[in-house]
Amino acid sequence: MQHRCRKRFAGKNLNEQLRVFFTVTILAMMVLMLVLFTGSAVCSLYQKSEEQGCAQLGFMAASYLDWMESAYTMMLSLEMDESVQSFCAQEQTKGKAYQSQYKRAKEFLDDYLYVNGNVNFIAVINGETGKSVFTGKQSITFYQFGQIYEKNYADSKQARERGTFFMNYSRDYYRGEKQTITFYRPIYSAKDLNRCLGVACINMDDSLAEGLNHQPNAEICMTDLWGKLIFSDKSGVSEKGRQVLNVGLAKNSPFFKDGKVWFCQRIPHWNFYLVWMVPFWNLFESSVQMAVLVAVMAAAILAAGLKIIRVMIERSYQPLRIVIDAMDMVSDHKLDVRIDTEHMGKDFEKLGNGYNQMMDDMEKLMDEVREEQKCLDQIRLNMLQSQIQPHFLYNTLDCIHWQARADGSRETSELVMALARYYRICLSRGKELIPLRQELELIRCYLLIQNKRYGNIIQYESDVDASFLELMIPKLTLQPLVENSVYHGIRIKDGGSGSVCISAQRITGGIRLEVADSGRGMEPWQVAEMNASISDYSREFGYGVRNVNKRLELTFGAGFGLHYRNNDRGGITVEIRMREEYEEETDLIFF
């Protein structure tokens, strides 16, 4: 039997021999280690881990208590403020008195938001009129407060043992992307405690939940007094887990069930439990003593195993060393190296032959690449030569210009000169980045031609400081936007005339150019749809605008490009966001 096993082992390839040897050696030593140390340590480690779990959960409950009590105190002070009381007592929604009370309440909420960094927004709703005072880090439309408030309030739960203080832990106000806590409290009149004037609402980040020390297989969650899940740092306990939890809340914590240790801690004076569910064996991972012991034993086992297999590896590895040395020589650009496979043995002979074949194929491929590179160089030369042709166009237009001036046709001369200047800037000797002053000159020429065509219906204004004129931008960035303003804004507007204004200013992180027109304008939903789909191809949206936006994104990176909005002229303003610093050799892609 022993002789047969040895013969079978000797017939395996080297990688199989090493795999069997390592597996048998490591398993034998690990079993010995577990038998010697695990049995004696289980009881003491479990007790210690259990104490640590209770202490950790108690600390978390105390932290949540302090945090929730501060939110409760904040809500009480908000309710009793005179400006809030006065706003909620208003029965009219118009007039100077209403505006004055609204302004005072808004200033108070703004101050509250400023001193409480973890608050996302604060709102006070008048119960009689339904009007609200709102302040937040984002706009009221971002949170969709008007659409979400009533349902979110209805779904909230009574948070404290006594009183009318409600809480909702959800992702509603952030469209499912971020989980926050929203506190609600009815606002009662300070003069008549039986009269409810409205509702106060505060939305906050749960900084405690975000800062939890998550464990891969453990789960920390919050439930109400009846075991209903409020939040979880994982996907949430299963239905079977809820059944266990409902039974466990009536027991002493911790308790063991279904292979898990359940730690439960009620938050004093609040209607919530903190629950920590840890797989039984995970409790031992936190023991430093056990970790050190395992590390020492593993090191001893590894050292013994390496010493035993060293001789075998040295003998088996020699043919592989020949292959590695040959590959090292290839990395030094010696591509003519080949391996002599005569004495490498059955296993490594195939590897050596494969290496030799690979190197032969590589040399052949490199020769083909050199030929293809020569063809590409010739193509580039032909493209460079083609750049000479536009000069014929310039010279022809120049001749027409001077002939028109000689014939006394000033308008024809101006049109031809503007067209020549327009195309000279468009081509720009093949450059894709040009100074802003050239782009503005191109716009001037374009509008001169259009005004000649349509009878001076377009007024042009430039509010660009001289410090921006040498700013390098992708060629033909402004022209398609101005063309859209003319054809889709000014020409179809009642009266058929309007203005185009180009301005520039520095903003945080870059430069913002604006093209504003006084054209027909668009509906808000059309503007929103345009901004949402500006990076997607659409026949209705426009080839030129998509081209401009894509080139800006490729040139300056994500976050830069076009943004549309309505302006107070009745038309459209296009913002062009770009960086002031750039790489002049940036490769642009046109669509």
Coordinates of C-alpha atoms in Angstrom, one line a residue:
M1 CA 0.0 0.0 0.0
Q2 CA 2.8 2.4 1.0
H3 CA 4.8 1.5 -2.1
R4 CA 1.8 2.0 -4.3
C5 CA 1.2 5.5 -2.9
R6 CA 4.8 6.5 -3.4
K7 CA 4.7 5.4 -7.0
R8 CA 1.4 7.3 -7.7
F9 CA 2.9 10.4 -6.1
A10 CA 6.1 10.2 -8.2
G11 CA 4.0 9.9 -11.4
K12 CA 2.4 13.3 -10.9
N13 CA 3.6 16.6 -12.4
L14 CA 5.6 19.0 -10.2
N15 CA 2.7 21.4 -9.5
E16 CA 0.5 18.4 -8.4
Q17 CA 3.3 17.1 -6.2
L18 CA 3.7 20.4 -4.5
R19 CA 0.0 20.9 -4.1
V20 CA -0.4 17.5 -2.4
F21 CA 2.6 18.0 -0.2
F22 CA 1.6 21.4 1.0
T23 CA -2.0 20.4 1.6
V24 CA -1.2 17.3 3.6
T25 CA 1.5 19.1 5.7
I26 CA -0.5 22.2 6.4
L27 CA -3.7 20.3 7.3
A28 CA -1.9 18.0 9.6
M29 CA -0.2 20.8 11.5
M30 CA -3.4 22.9 11.6
V31 CA -5.4 20.0 13.1
L32 CA -2.7 19.5 15.7
M33 CA -2.7 23.2 16.6
L34 CA -6.5 23.3 16.9
V35 CA -6.5 20.2 19.1
L36 CA -3.9 21.6 21.4
F37 CA -5.1 25.2 21.9
T38 CA -8.7 25.8 20.7
G39 CA -10.4 23.5 23.2
S40 CA -8.8 25.1 26.2
A41 CA -9.5 28.7 25.0
V42 CA -13.1 28.6 23.9
C43 CA -14.8 29.1 27.2
S44 CA -12.7 32.0 28.5
L45 CA -12.7 33.7 25.1
Y46 CA -16.5 33.5 24.7
Q47 CA -17.0 35.0 28.2
K48 CA -14.6 37.9 27.5
S49 CA -16.1 38.6 24.0
E50 CA -19.6 38.6 25.6
E51 CA -18.6 41.2 28.1
Q52 CA -17.0 43.3 25.4
G53 CA -20.1 43.1 23.3
C54 CA -22.4 44.2 26.1
A55 CA -20.0 47.1 26.9
Q56 CA -19.8 48.2 23.3
L57 CA -23.6 48.1 22.7
G58 CA -24.1 50.0 26.0
F59 CA -21.7 52.7 24.8
M60 CA -23.5 52.9 21.5
A61 CA -26.9 53.2 23.2
A62 CA -25.5 56.0 25.4
S63 CA -24.2 57.8 22.4
Y64 CA -27.6 57.5 20.6
L65 CA -29.3 58.8 23.8
D66 CA -27.1 61.9 23.9
W67 CA -27.6 62.5 20.2
M68 CA -31.4 62.0 20.2
E69 CA -31.8 64.1 23.4
S70 CA -29.9 67.0 21.7
A71 CA -32.3 66.7 18.7
Y72 CA -35.3 66.7 21.1
T73 CA -34.0 69.8 22.9
M74 CA -33.4 71.5 19.5
M75 CA -37.0 70.8 18.5
L76 CA -38.3 72.2 21.7
S77 CA -36.4 75.4 21.4
L78 CA -37.6 75.6 17.8
E79 CA -41.2 75.2 18.8
M80 CA -41.1 77.9 21.5
D81 CA -39.4 80.5 19.4
E82 CA -41.5 83.6 19.1
S83 CA -41.0 84.0 15.3
V84 CA -42.0 80.4 14.7
Q85 CA -45.1 80.7 16.9
S86 CA -46.1 83.9 15.1
F87 CA -45.7 82.4 11.6
C88 CA -47.7 79.3 12.5
A89 CA -50.5 81.5 14.0
Q90 CA -50.9 83.4 10.8
E91 CA -54.3 82.6 9.1
Q92 CA -53.5 84.7 5.9
T93 CA -50.9 84.0 3.3
K94 CA -50.6 87.5 1.9
G95 CA -49.9 91.0 3.2
K96 CA -47.1 92.8 4.9
A97 CA -47.8 91.0 8.2
Y98 CA -47.5 87.6 6.7
Q99 CA -44.3 88.6 4.8
S100 CA -42.8 90.0 8.0
Q101 CA -43.5 86.9 10.0
Y102 CA -42.2 84.7 7.2
K103 CA -39.0 86.6 7.0
R104 CA -38.4 86.5 10.8
A105 CA -39.0 82.7 10.9
K106 CA -36.7 82.2 7.9
E107 CA -33.9 84.1 9.5
F108 CA -34.3 82.1 12.7
L109 CA -34.2 78.8 10.8
D110 CA -31.1 80.0 8.8
D111 CA -29.3 80.7 12.1
Y112 CA -30.3 77.3 13.4
L113 CA -29.0 75.5 10.3
Y114 CA -25.7 77.5 10.4
V115 CA -24.8 76.3 14.0
N116 CA -25.8 72.7 13.5
G117 CA -23.6 71.1 10.9
N118 CA -25.2 67.7 10.8
V119 CA -28.7 69.2 10.0
N120 CA -29.6 68.9 6.3
F121 CA -32.8 71.0 6.4
I122 CA -35.3 72.6 8.8
A123 CA -39.0 73.3 7.9
V124 CA -41.9 74.8 9.8
I125 CA -45.4 74.1 8.3
N126 CA -48.4 76.3 9.1
G127 CA -51.2 73.9 9.9
E128 CA -54.0 76.3 8.9
T129 CA -52.7 77.5 5.5
G130 CA -50.3 74.7 4.7
K131 CA -47.5 77.2 3.9
S132 CA -44.0 76.4 5.1
V133 CA -40.8 78.1 6.0
F134 CA -37.8 76.0 4.7
T135 CA -34.1 76.3 4.9
G136 CA -31.5 73.7 4.0
K137 CA -28.1 72.8 2.5
Q138 CA -29.9 72.2 -0.8
S139 CA -33.0 73.8 -2.3
I140 CA -36.5 72.7 -1.4
T141 CA -36.9 71.2 -4.9
F142 CA -33.8 69.1 -4.4
Y143 CA -35.3 67.4 -1.4
Q144 CA -38.8 67.3 -3.1
F145 CA -40.1 68.4 0.3
G146 CA -43.6 69.4 -1.0
Q147 CA -44.2 66.0 -2.5
I148 CA -42.6 63.8 0.2
Y149 CA -43.4 65.6 3.5
E150 CA -46.9 64.3 4.2
K151 CA -46.2 60.7 3.5
N152 CA -42.9 60.7 5.3
Y153 CA -44.6 62.3 8.3
A154 CA -47.5 59.8 8.2
D155 CA -44.9 56.9 8.2
S156 CA -43.0 58.3 11.1
K157 CA -43.0 56.5 14.5
Q158 CA -43.4 57.9 18.0
A159 CA -39.8 58.2 19.2
R160 CA -40.2 58.9 23.0
E161 CA -42.1 57.1 25.7
R162 CA -44.1 60.2 26.3
G163 CA -45.0 63.3 24.3
T164 CA -45.6 64.0 20.6
F165 CA -42.1 63.5 19.1
F166 CA -41.9 61.4 15.9
M167 CA -39.0 60.0 13.9
N168 CA -38.6 58.5 10.4
Y169 CA -35.4 56.8 9.3
S170 CA -35.5 56.7 5.5
R171 CA -33.9 57.6 2.2
D172 CA -37.0 59.5 0.9
Y173 CA -35.5 63.0 0.8
Y174 CA -32.4 61.8 -1.1
R175 CA -34.1 59.7 -3.7
G176 CA -32.9 56.5 -2.2
E177 CA -29.2 57.4 -2.3
K178 CA -28.7 58.5 1.3
Q179 CA -30.3 57.4 4.5
T180 CA -31.2 60.2 7.0
I181 CA -33.3 60.7 10.1
T182 CA -36.2 63.1 10.1
F183 CA -37.7 64.3 13.3
Y184 CA -41.3 65.7 13.5
R185 CA -43.1 67.5 16.3
P186 CA -46.5 69.3 16.3
I187 CA -46.2 73.0 17.3
Y188 CA -48.6 74.0 20.0
S189 CA -49.5 77.5 20.9
A190 CA -47.5 78.9 23.8
K191 CA -50.7 80.7 24.9
D192 CA -53.2 77.9 24.3
L193 CA -51.6 74.5 24.8
N194 CA -54.6 72.7 23.3
R195 CA -54.2 74.5 20.0
C196 CA -51.9 72.8 17.4
L197 CA -50.5 75.5 15.1
G198 CA -48.4 73.4 12.8
V199 CA -45.5 71.0 12.5
A200 CA -41.7 71.4 12.9
C201 CA -39.4 69.1 10.8
I202 CA -35.7 68.6 11.1
N203 CA -33.7 66.3 8.8
M204 CA -30.3 65.2 10.0
D205 CA -27.4 62.9 9.0
D206 CA -27.0 59.8 11.3
S207 CA -23.3 60.4 11.9
L208 CA -23.3 57.6 14.6
A209 CA -24.6 55.0 12.1
E210 CA -22.1 56.1 9.5
G211 CA -19.3 55.8 12.0
L212 CA -20.1 52.2 13.2
N213 CA -17.2 49.8 13.1
H214 CA -18.8 47.3 10.7
Q215 CA -17.8 43.7 10.9
P216 CA -18.1 41.5 7.8
N217 CA -20.5 38.9 9.2
A218 CA -22.1 40.9 12.1
E219 CA -25.1 43.2 11.8
I220 CA -26.1 46.2 13.9
C221 CA -29.6 47.5 13.6
M222 CA -32.2 49.6 15.4
T223 CA -35.8 48.4 16.1
D224 CA -38.8 49.7 17.8
L225 CA -40.2 48.2 21.0
W226 CA -42.0 45.5 19.0
G227 CA -39.0 44.3 17.0
K228 CA -39.8 46.2 13.8
L229 CA -36.7 47.2 11.9
I230 CA -35.8 50.9 11.8
F231 CA -32.4 50.7 10.1
S232 CA -29.6 48.2 9.6
D233 CA -25.9 48.6 8.6
K234 CA -26.5 45.6 6.3
S235 CA -29.5 44.7 4.1
G236 CA -31.6 44.1 7.1
V237 CA -32.5 41.1 9.2
S238 CA -34.4 38.2 7.6
E239 CA -38.0 37.3 8.5
K240 CA -36.7 34.4 10.6
G241 CA -34.3 36.9 12.3
R242 CA -37.2 39.2 13.1
Q243 CA -39.0 36.3 14.8
V244 CA -36.0 35.5 16.9
L245 CA -35.7 39.2 17.7
N246 CA -39.3 39.5 18.8
V247 CA -38.7 36.7 21.3
G248 CA -35.3 37.9 22.4
L249 CA -36.4 41.4 23.3
A250 CA -38.2 40.0 26.2
K251 CA -35.1 38.0 27.4
N252 CA -32.0 39.1 29.1
S253 CA -29.2 40.2 26.8
P254 CA -27.2 38.5 25.4
F255 CA -28.9 35.3 24.2
F256 CA -27.8 32.6 21.8
K257 CA -30.1 31.5 18.9
D258 CA -29.6 30.0 15.4
G259 CA -25.8 30.1 15.6
K260 CA -25.7 33.8 16.5
V261 CA -25.2 35.8 19.7
W262 CA -27.9 38.5 20.0
F263 CA -27.0 41.6 22.1
C264 CA -30.0 43.9 22.8
Q265 CA -29.9 47.3 24.5
R266 CA -32.8 49.7 24.9
I267 CA -32.2 53.4 24.5
P268 CA -33.5 54.9 27.8
H269 CA -36.7 57.0 27.5
W270 CA -36.9 56.3 23.8
N271 CA -39.0 53.7 22.0
F272 CA -36.0 51.9 20.3
Y273 CA -33.6 49.0 20.8
L274 CA -30.1 48.7 19.5
V275 CA -29.4 45.1 18.4
W276 CA -26.1 43.6 17.6
M277 CA -26.1 40.1 15.9
V278 CA -22.8 38.4 15.7
P279 CA -22.1 34.8 14.5
F280 CA -20.9 32.7 17.4
W281 CA -17.5 32.1 16.1
N282 CA -16.9 35.7 15.1
L283 CA -16.6 36.6 18.8
F284 CA -13.2 34.9 19.0
E285 CA -11.8 37.1 16.2
S286 CA -11.5 40.1 18.5
S287 CA -9.3 38.3 21.0
V288 CA -5.8 39.6 20.8
Q289 CA -4.4 36.8 22.9
M290 CA -5.8 34.2 20.5
A291 CA -4.6 36.1 17.5
V292 CA -1.1 36.2 18.8
L293 CA -1.1 32.6 19.8
V294 CA -2.4 31.6 16.3
A295 CA 0.2 33.8 14.6
V296 CA 3.1 32.2 16.7
M297 CA 1.8 28.7 15.9
A298 CA 1.3 29.5 12.2
A299 CA 4.9 30.9 12.0
A300 CA 6.3 27.7 13.6
I301 CA 4.3 25.5 11.3
L302 CA 5.3 27.5 8.3
A303 CA 9.0 27.4 9.3
A304 CA 8.9 23.6 9.8
G305 CA 7.0 23.1 6.5
L306 CA 9.5 25.2 4.5
K307 CA 12.4 23.4 6.0
I308 CA 10.9 20.0 5.0
I309 CA 10.1 20.9 1.4
R310 CA 13.2 22.9 0.7
V311 CA 15.2 20.1 -0.8
M312 CA 12.3 19.0 -3.0
I313 CA 11.7 22.5 -4.3
E314 CA 15.3 23.1 -5.1
R315 CA 15.4 19.9 -7.3
S316 CA 12.1 20.5 -8.9
Y317 CA 12.5 24.2 -9.5
Q318 CA 15.8 24.2 -11.5
P319 CA 14.2 23.8 -15.0
L320 CA 11.8 26.6 -14.2
R321 CA 14.8 28.8 -13.2
I322 CA 16.2 28.3 -16.7
V323 CA 12.9 29.7 -18.2
I324 CA 12.9 32.6 -15.8
D325 CA 16.5 33.5 -16.6
A326 CA 15.6 33.5 -20.3
M327 CA 12.6 35.8 -19.6
D328 CA 14.9 38.2 -17.7
M329 CA 17.1 38.5 -20.7
V330 CA 14.1 39.3 -22.8
S331 CA 13.2 42.1 -20.5
D332 CA 16.7 43.5 -21.3
H333 CA 15.7 43.6 -25.0
K334 CA 17.6 40.4 -25.9
L335 CA 15.0 38.9 -28.2
D336 CA 17.2 36.3 -29.8
V337 CA 17.5 34.2 -26.6
R338 CA 16.2 30.6 -27.0
I339 CA 16.0 27.8 -24.4
D340 CA 17.7 24.4 -24.8
T341 CA 15.0 21.9 -23.8
E342 CA 17.1 18.7 -24.2
H343 CA 17.7 18.1 -20.5
M344 CA 14.7 19.9 -18.9
G345 CA 12.5 16.9 -18.3
K346 CA 9.1 16.0 -19.5
D347 CA 7.1 18.7 -17.6
F348 CA 9.3 21.7 -18.5
E349 CA 10.1 20.6 -22.0
K350 CA 6.7 21.7 -23.1
L351 CA 7.2 25.1 -21.4
G352 CA 10.5 25.6 -23.1
N353 CA 9.2 24.8 -26.5
G354 CA 6.2 27.1 -25.9
Y355 CA 8.6 29.9 -24.9
N356 CA 10.7 29.4 -28.0
Q357 CA 7.6 29.4 -30.3
M358 CA 6.3 32.5 -28.5
M359 CA 9.6 34.4 -29.2
D360 CA 9.6 33.4 -32.9
D361 CA 6.0 34.6 -33.2
M362 CA 6.8 37.9 -31.4
E363 CA 9.7 38.7 -33.7
K364 CA 7.4 38.1 -36.7
L365 CA 4.7 40.3 -35.2
M366 CA 7.2 43.1 -34.5
D367 CA 8.3 43.1 -38.1
E368 CA 4.6 43.4 -39.2
V369 CA 4.1 46.3 -36.7
R370 CA 7.1 48.1 -38.2
E371 CA 5.6 47.9 -41.6
E372 CA 2.2 49.1 -40.4
Q373 CA 4.0 52.1 -38.7
K374 CA 5.6 53.1 -42.0
C375 CA 2.2 53.1 -43.6
L376 CA 0.7 55.2 -40.8
D377 CA 3.6 57.7 -41.1
Q378 CA 2.9 58.0 -44.8
I379 CA -0.8 58.6 -44.1
R380 CA 0.1 61.4 -41.6
L381 CA 2.3 63.0 -44.3
N382 CA -0.5 62.9 -46.8
M383 CA -2.9 64.5 -44.3
L384 CA -0.3 67.2 -43.6
Q385 CA 0.1 68.0 -47.3
S386 CA -3.7 68.3 -47.6
Q387 CA -3.6 71.3 -45.1
I388 CA -2.0 73.3 -48.0
Q389 CA -5.2 73.3 -50.0
P390 CA -7.2 75.8 -47.8
H391 CA -4.7 78.6 -48.7
F392 CA -6.2 78.5 -52.2
L393 CA -9.5 79.4 -50.6
Y394 CA -8.0 82.2 -48.6
N395 CA -6.3 83.7 -51.6
T396 CA -9.4 83.4 -53.8
L397 CA -11.6 85.2 -51.2
D398 CA -8.9 87.9 -50.8
C399 CA -9.0 88.5 -54.5
I400 CA -12.8 88.8 -54.5
H401 CA -12.5 91.2 -51.5
W402 CA -10.2 93.6 -53.3
Q403 CA -12.1 93.3 -56.6
A404 CA -15.3 94.3 -54.7
R405 CA -13.6 97.3 -53.1
A406 CA -12.3 98.4 -56.5
D407 CA -15.8 98.2 -57.9
G408 CA -17.1 100.2 -55.0
S409 CA -19.2 97.4 -53.5
R410 CA -18.4 97.9 -49.8
E411 CA -21.0 95.5 -48.5
T412 CA -19.8 92.7 -50.7
S413 CA -16.2 93.4 -49.7
E414 CA -17.2 93.2 -46.0
L415 CA -19.1 90.0 -46.4
V416 CA -16.2 88.3 -48.3
M417 CA -13.7 89.5 -45.8
A418 CA -15.8 88.3 -42.9
L419 CA -16.2 84.9 -44.6
A420 CA -12.5 84.6 -45.2
R421 CA -11.7 85.5 -41.6
Y422 CA -14.4 83.0 -40.5
Y423 CA -12.9 80.1 -42.3
R424 CA -9.3 81.1 -41.5
I425 CA -10.1 80.8 -37.8
C426 CA -12.1 77.6 -38.3
L427 CA -9.1 75.9 -39.8
S428 CA -6.5 77.6 -37.5
R429 CA -3.7 75.6 -39.3
G430 CA -5.0 72.4 -37.8
K431 CA -4.9 73.5 -34.2
E432 CA -7.8 72.4 -32.0
L433 CA -7.2 74.9 -29.1
I434 CA -7.3 78.6 -30.0
P435 CA -7.3 81.8 -27.9
L436 CA -10.7 83.1 -26.8
R437 CA -10.0 86.3 -28.7
Q438 CA -10.0 84.4 -32.0
E439 CA -13.2 82.6 -31.1
L440 CA -14.8 86.0 -30.3
E441 CA -13.5 87.3 -33.7
L442 CA -15.1 84.3 -35.4
I443 CA -18.5 85.1 -33.7
R444 CA -18.2 88.7 -34.8
C445 CA -17.7 87.6 -38.4
Y446 CA -20.5 85.0 -38.2
L447 CA -23.0 87.6 -36.9
L448 CA -21.9 90.2 -39.5
I449 CA -22.8 87.7 -42.2
Q450 CA -26.1 86.8 -40.5
N451 CA -27.1 90.4 -40.0
K452 CA -26.4 91.1 -43.7
R453 CA -28.6 88.1 -44.5
Y454 CA -31.5 88.9 -42.2
G455 CA -31.5 92.7 -42.1
N456 CA -29.6 93.5 -38.8
I457 CA -32.0 91.6 -36.5
I458 CA -29.2 90.5 -34.1
Q459 CA -27.4 92.8 -31.6
Y460 CA -24.1 91.5 -30.3
E461 CA -22.6 92.3 -26.9
S462 CA -19.3 91.1 -25.5
D463 CA -18.6 91.4 -21.7
V464 CA -15.3 89.6 -21.7
D465 CA -12.4 91.2 -19.7
A466 CA -9.0 91.5 -21.4
S467 CA -7.5 89.0 -19.0
F468 CA -9.5 86.2 -20.6
L469 CA -8.6 86.9 -24.2
E470 CA -5.6 84.6 -24.3
L471 CA -7.5 81.7 -22.6
M472 CA -7.2 78.6 -24.8
I473 CA -10.5 76.9 -25.6
P474 CA -11.5 74.2 -28.1
K475 CA -12.1 75.7 -31.5
L476 CA -15.8 76.2 -32.5
T477 CA -17.0 76.1 -28.9
L478 CA -19.1 79.3 -28.9
Q479 CA -20.2 79.4 -32.6
P480 CA -22.6 76.5 -32.5
L481 CA -24.2 78.0 -29.3
V482 CA -24.6 81.4 -31.0
E483 CA -26.0 79.7 -34.1
N484 CA -28.6 78.0 -31.9
S485 CA -29.5 81.3 -30.3
V486 CA -30.1 82.9 -33.8
Y487 CA -32.0 80.1 -35.4
H488 CA -34.0 78.6 -32.5
G489 CA -34.4 81.7 -30.3
I490 CA -34.2 85.1 -32.1
R491 CA -35.5 84.3 -35.6
I492 CA -38.7 82.6 -34.4
K493 CA -39.4 85.1 -31.6
D494 CA -42.3 87.5 -32.1
G495 CA -40.8 90.6 -33.8
G496 CA -37.9 88.6 -35.2
S497 CA -35.0 90.5 -33.5
G498 CA -33.0 90.1 -30.3
S499 CA -29.5 90.2 -28.8
V500 CA -26.7 87.8 -28.0
C501 CA -24.3 88.5 -25.1
I502 CA -21.0 86.7 -24.4
S503 CA -19.4 87.0 -20.9
A504 CA -16.7 85.4 -18.9
Q505 CA -15.8 85.0 -15.2
R506 CA -13.7 83.0 -12.9
I507 CA -15.4 80.5 -10.6
T508 CA -14.2 77.9 -8.1
G509 CA -12.2 75.3 -10.0
G510 CA -12.1 77.0 -13.4
I511 CA -13.7 79.5 -15.9
R512 CA -17.3 80.0 -16.8
L513 CA -18.3 81.5 -20.2
E514 CA -21.9 82.4 -20.9
V515 CA -23.8 82.8 -24.1
A516 CA -27.1 84.6 -23.3
D517 CA -29.8 85.5 -25.8
S518 CA -33.1 87.3 -25.6
G519 CA -34.9 84.9 -27.9
R520 CA -38.0 82.9 -27.5
G521 CA -36.8 80.8 -24.6
M522 CA -38.0 77.3 -23.5
E523 CA -40.2 75.8 -20.9
P524 CA -38.5 74.7 -17.6
W525 CA -39.2 71.1 -18.3
Q526 CA -37.5 71.5 -21.7
V527 CA -34.4 73.0 -20.1
A528 CA -34.3 70.2 -17.6
E529 CA -34.6 67.6 -20.3
M530 CA -31.8 69.2 -22.3
N531 CA -29.4 69.3 -19.4
A532 CA -30.2 65.7 -18.5
S533 CA -29.6 64.4 -22.0
I534 CA -26.8 66.7 -23.2
S535 CA -24.2 63.9 -23.2
D536 CA -26.5 61.5 -25.2
Y537 CA -27.0 61.4 -28.9
S538 CA -30.4 62.6 -30.0
R539 CA -31.6 63.9 -33.4
E540 CA -33.9 66.3 -31.7
F541 CA -31.3 67.7 -29.3
G542 CA -28.7 68.8 -31.9
Y543 CA -25.5 67.6 -33.4
G544 CA -23.4 70.8 -32.8
V545 CA -24.3 71.2 -29.1
R546 CA -23.6 67.6 -28.3
N547 CA -20.3 67.9 -30.2
V548 CA -19.3 71.0 -28.1
N549 CA -20.2 69.4 -24.8
K550 CA -18.4 66.1 -25.6
R551 CA -15.2 68.0 -26.7
L552 CA -15.2 70.0 -23.4
E553 CA -15.6 66.8 -21.4
L554 CA -12.8 65.1 -23.2
T555 CA -10.5 68.2 -23.0
F556 CA -11.1 69.2 -19.4
G557 CA -12.5 66.1 -17.7
A558 CA -15.8 65.1 -15.9
G559 CA -17.8 67.9 -14.4
F560 CA -17.0 70.4 -17.2
G561 CA -19.2 71.1 -20.2
L562 CA -22.5 72.9 -21.0
H563 CA -25.5 73.7 -18.8
Y564 CA -28.7 75.5 -19.9
R565 CA -31.0 77.8 -18.0
N566 CA -33.7 80.4 -18.6
N567 CA -32.6 84.0 -18.1
D568 CA -34.4 87.2 -17.1
R569 CA -34.3 88.4 -20.7
G570 CA -36.9 85.8 -21.7
G571 CA -34.3 83.8 -23.6
I572 CA -31.7 81.0 -22.8
T573 CA -28.3 81.2 -21.2
V574 CA -25.7 78.5 -21.9
E575 CA -22.9 78.1 -19.3
I576 CA -19.6 76.7 -20.6
R577 CA -17.6 75.4 -17.7
M578 CA -13.9 74.7 -18.3
R579 CA -10.6 74.7 -16.5
E580 CA -8.2 77.6 -16.8
E581 CA -5.2 75.3 -16.8
Y582 CA -4.9 72.7 -19.5
E583 CA -2.6 70.5 -21.6
E584 CA -1.9 72.2 -24.9
E585 CA -1.3 68.9 -26.6
T586 CA -4.6 67.5 -25.6
D587 CA -6.0 65.1 -28.2
L588 CA -9.5 66.1 -29.0
I589 CA -12.1 63.8 -30.6
F590 CA -14.8 65.2 -32.8
F591 CA -18.2 63.5 -33.6

